[in-house]
mmCIF file of C-alpha atoms in Angstrom:
data_model
loop_
_atom_site.group_PDB
_atom_site.id
_atom_site.type_symbol
_atom_site.label_atom_id
_atom_site.label_comp_id
_atom_site.label_asym_id
_atom_site.label_seq_id
_atom_site.Cartn_x
_atom_site.Cartn_y
_atom_site.Cartn_z
ATOM 1 C CA MET A 127 -47.987 85.870 42.829
ATOM 2 C CA THR A 128 -47.116 84.607 46.303
ATOM 3 C CA GLU A 129 -45.267 81.404 46.961
ATOM 4 C CA GLY A 130 -47.292 78.369 47.907
ATOM 5 C CA THR A 131 -50.524 77.062 46.548
ATOM 6 C CA SER A 132 -53.003 79.433 45.111
ATOM 7 C CA ALA A 133 -56.549 79.423 46.448
ATOM 8 C CA SER A 134 -57.819 77.988 43.177
ATOM 9 C CA ARG A 135 -55.581 74.890 43.493
ATOM 10 C CA ARG A 136 -56.271 74.087 47.165
ATOM 11 C CA MET A 137 -58.636 71.302 48.116
ATOM 12 C CA PRO A 138 -61.760 72.670 49.777
ATOM 13 C CA ARG A 139 -61.873 72.192 53.582
ATOM 14 C CA GLY A 140 -64.793 69.792 53.338
ATOM 15 C CA GLY A 141 -62.861 67.688 50.822
ATOM 16 C CA ARG A 142 -59.811 67.510 53.083
ATOM 17 C CA ARG A 143 -61.957 66.286 55.957
ATOM 18 C CA ALA A 144 -63.554 63.688 53.689
ATOM 19 C CA VAL A 145 -60.114 62.341 52.749
ATOM 20 C CA MET A 146 -58.597 62.554 56.228
ATOM 21 C CA LEU A 147 -61.383 60.700 58.053
ATOM 22 C CA PRO A 148 -60.915 57.391 56.152
ATOM 23 C CA LEU A 149 -57.127 57.675 56.546
ATOM 24 C CA ILE A 150 -57.469 58.124 60.298
ATOM 25 C CA VAL A 151 -59.897 55.179 60.543
ATOM 26 C CA VAL A 152 -57.495 52.938 58.590
ATOM 27 C CA ALA A 153 -54.508 54.015 60.721
ATOM 28 C CA VAL A 154 -56.326 53.463 64.017
ATOM 29 C CA GLY A 155 -57.709 50.125 62.802
ATOM 30 C CA GLY A 156 -54.216 48.990 61.803
ATOM 31 C CA LEU A 157 -52.859 49.878 65.242
ATOM 32 C CA ALA A 158 -55.708 48.004 66.922
ATOM 33 C CA LEU A 159 -55.031 44.881 64.873
ATOM 34 C CA ALA A 160 -51.302 45.115 65.562
ATOM 35 C CA GLY A 161 -52.099 45.011 69.272
ATOM 36 C CA CYS A 162 -54.001 41.741 68.800
ATOM 37 C CA THR A 163 -51.008 39.741 67.634
ATOM 38 C CA THR A 164 -48.070 39.016 69.878
ATOM 39 C CA GLY A 165 -45.223 36.546 69.772
ATOM 40 C CA THR A 166 -46.872 34.500 72.529
ATOM 41 C CA ASP A 167 -50.152 33.842 70.705
ATOM 42 C CA THR A 168 -48.814 30.740 68.979
ATOM 43 C CA LEU A 169 -46.416 28.008 69.935
ATOM 44 C CA PRO A 170 -43.617 26.792 67.742
ATOM 45 C CA ALA A 171 -44.083 23.581 65.783
ATOM 46 C CA PRO A 172 -43.971 20.373 67.830
ATOM 47 C CA VAL A 173 -40.535 19.004 68.646
ATOM 48 C CA VAL A 174 -40.246 15.826 66.573
ATOM 49 C CA VAL A 175 -37.685 13.290 67.773
ATOM 50 C CA GLN A 176 -36.855 9.790 66.613
ATOM 51 C CA LEU A 177 -37.221 7.155 69.345
ATOM 52 C CA GLY A 178 -33.990 5.499 68.185
ATOM 53 C CA ASP A 179 -31.972 8.704 68.638
ATOM 54 C CA ILE A 180 -32.980 10.061 72.055
ATOM 55 C CA ASP A 181 -31.624 7.529 74.567
ATOM 56 C CA GLY A 182 -29.458 9.491 77.033
ATOM 57 C CA GLU A 183 -30.240 12.840 75.365
ATOM 58 C CA THR A 184 -31.844 16.019 76.711
ATOM 59 C CA ILE A 185 -34.784 17.344 74.734
ATOM 60 C CA GLU A 186 -35.678 21.010 75.151
ATOM 61 C CA VAL A 187 -39.284 22.071 74.636
ATOM 62 C CA VAL A 188 -41.208 25.303 75.268
ATOM 63 C CA ASP A 189 -43.793 25.217 78.055
ATOM 64 C CA GLY A 190 -47.153 24.171 76.593
ATOM 65 C CA ASN A 191 -45.632 22.620 73.482
ATOM 66 C CA VAL A 192 -45.383 18.909 72.618
ATOM 67 C CA ILE A 193 -42.726 16.348 71.798
ATOM 68 C CA ASP A 194 -43.732 13.952 69.018
ATOM 69 C CA LEU A 195 -42.044 10.583 69.581
ATOM 70 C CA ALA A 196 -41.662 9.318 66.008
ATOM 71 C CA GLY A 197 -39.806 6.453 64.383
ATOM 72 C CA ASP A 198 -41.845 3.389 65.318
ATOM 73 C CA ASP A 199 -44.262 2.613 62.499
ATOM 74 C CA GLU A 200 -45.167 -0.855 63.785
ATOM 75 C CA THR A 201 -45.628 -0.756 67.582
ATOM 76 C CA TYR A 202 -46.266 2.996 68.123
ATOM 77 C CA ALA A 203 -49.352 2.231 70.255
ATOM 78 C CA ASP A 204 -47.392 -0.052 72.629
ATOM 79 C CA TRP A 205 -45.191 2.616 74.251
ATOM 80 C CA ASP A 206 -45.789 3.719 77.834
ATOM 81 C CA ALA A 207 -43.884 6.235 79.919
ATOM 82 C CA GLU A 208 -42.611 6.657 83.437
ATOM 83 C CA ILE A 209 -42.069 10.352 84.154
ATOM 84 C CA GLU A 210 -40.050 11.290 87.261
ATOM 85 C CA ASP A 211 -41.926 14.582 87.764
ATOM 86 C CA PRO A 212 -45.383 14.360 86.157
ATOM 87 C CA THR A 213 -46.024 18.043 86.898
ATOM 88 C CA ILE A 214 -43.471 18.944 84.190
ATOM 89 C CA ALA A 215 -44.564 16.619 81.360
ATOM 90 C CA ARG A 216 -47.565 14.460 80.533
ATOM 91 C CA PHE A 217 -47.483 11.353 78.310
ATOM 92 C CA THR A 218 -49.988 10.702 75.532
ATOM 93 C CA PRO A 219 -49.942 7.174 74.092
ATOM 94 C CA GLY A 220 -49.883 6.526 70.355
ATOM 95 C CA GLY A 221 -52.931 5.067 68.737
ATOM 96 C CA ASP A 222 -55.035 4.351 65.702
ATOM 97 C CA ASP A 223 -58.662 5.521 65.571
ATOM 98 C CA GLY A 224 -59.348 3.862 62.222
ATOM 99 C CA SER A 225 -58.874 7.033 60.206
ATOM 100 C CA ALA A 226 -55.490 8.219 61.478
ATOM 101 C CA GLN A 227 -52.482 6.945 63.369
ATOM 102 C CA SER A 228 -50.794 9.052 66.026
ATOM 103 C CA ASN A 229 -47.352 8.752 67.551
ATOM 104 C CA PRO A 230 -46.901 8.717 71.304
ATOM 105 C CA GLY A 231 -45.922 12.083 72.699
ATOM 106 C CA LEU A 232 -45.218 14.286 75.675
ATOM 107 C CA THR A 233 -46.844 17.601 76.532
ATOM 108 C CA ALA A 234 -44.782 20.163 78.460
ATOM 109 C CA THR A 235 -46.974 21.274 81.374
ATOM 110 C CA ALA A 236 -44.573 23.307 83.557
ATOM 111 C CA VAL A 237 -41.087 24.802 83.407
ATOM 112 C CA GLY A 238 -38.452 22.438 84.796
ATOM 113 C CA THR A 239 -36.482 19.284 84.089
ATOM 114 C CA THR A 240 -37.583 15.681 84.429
ATOM 115 C CA GLY A 241 -36.358 12.244 83.501
ATOM 116 C CA VAL A 242 -38.488 10.088 81.210
ATOM 117 C CA THR A 243 -38.271 6.358 80.557
ATOM 118 C CA LEU A 244 -40.285 4.936 77.700
ATOM 119 C CA GLU A 245 -40.996 1.214 77.458
ATOM 120 C CA ASN A 246 -42.523 -0.658 74.564
ATOM 121 C CA GLY A 247 -44.788 -3.398 75.933
ATOM 122 C CA GLU A 248 -44.632 -5.353 72.671
ATOM 123 C CA THR A 249 -40.875 -5.339 72.004
ATOM 124 C CA GLY A 250 -39.491 -4.756 75.516
ATOM 125 C CA GLU A 251 -37.377 -1.863 74.204
ATOM 126 C CA THR A 252 -36.669 0.996 76.664
ATOM 127 C CA VAL A 253 -35.483 4.525 76.027
ATOM 128 C CA SER A 254 -34.453 6.977 78.771
ATOM 129 C CA PHE A 255 -33.914 10.702 78.291
ATOM 130 C CA THR A 256 -34.361 14.077 79.962
ATOM 131 C CA VAL A 257 -37.004 16.667 79.101
ATOM 132 C CA GLU A 258 -36.143 20.291 79.807
ATOM 133 C CA VAL A 259 -39.165 22.578 79.644
ATOM 134 C CA VAL A 260 -38.279 26.237 79.124
ATOM 135 C CA PRO A 261 -40.575 29.255 79.483
ATOM 136 C CA THR A 262 -42.212 30.843 76.471
ATOM 137 C CA THR A 263 -40.579 34.072 75.397
ATOM 138 C CA SER A 264 -42.528 37.309 75.257
ATOM 139 C CA GLY A 265 -43.449 38.857 71.900
ATOM 140 C CA ASP A 266 -40.750 39.810 69.458
#
């Protein structure tokens, strides 16, 4: 008897093709799906900062992401912002639509650095800080 598989134990050629075709389809499909997901498809979670902790600080945020200005449960809708370079960050006021309350926030709109001064029209409180917007990184 010769080494290897005897003819009686081999899978017929037609059977091998029938098994190989689904395996190839699954492998190609998996590669196609892998190409659909990259590290740049989603942004990291919002940067949440407490209004009472950011005066004089620098807050780093990825381009396109947001800074959630938390920590004021009473007058959250009374904050306004002065942004030195409005091409770098955009302010969104807090509010209450009857079903949900939202904190004020900033959206990073371009890479760069800008100063921000927040003022609460109800309490007169001011907070000044720097926003540094960094570029998104390419896929991992």
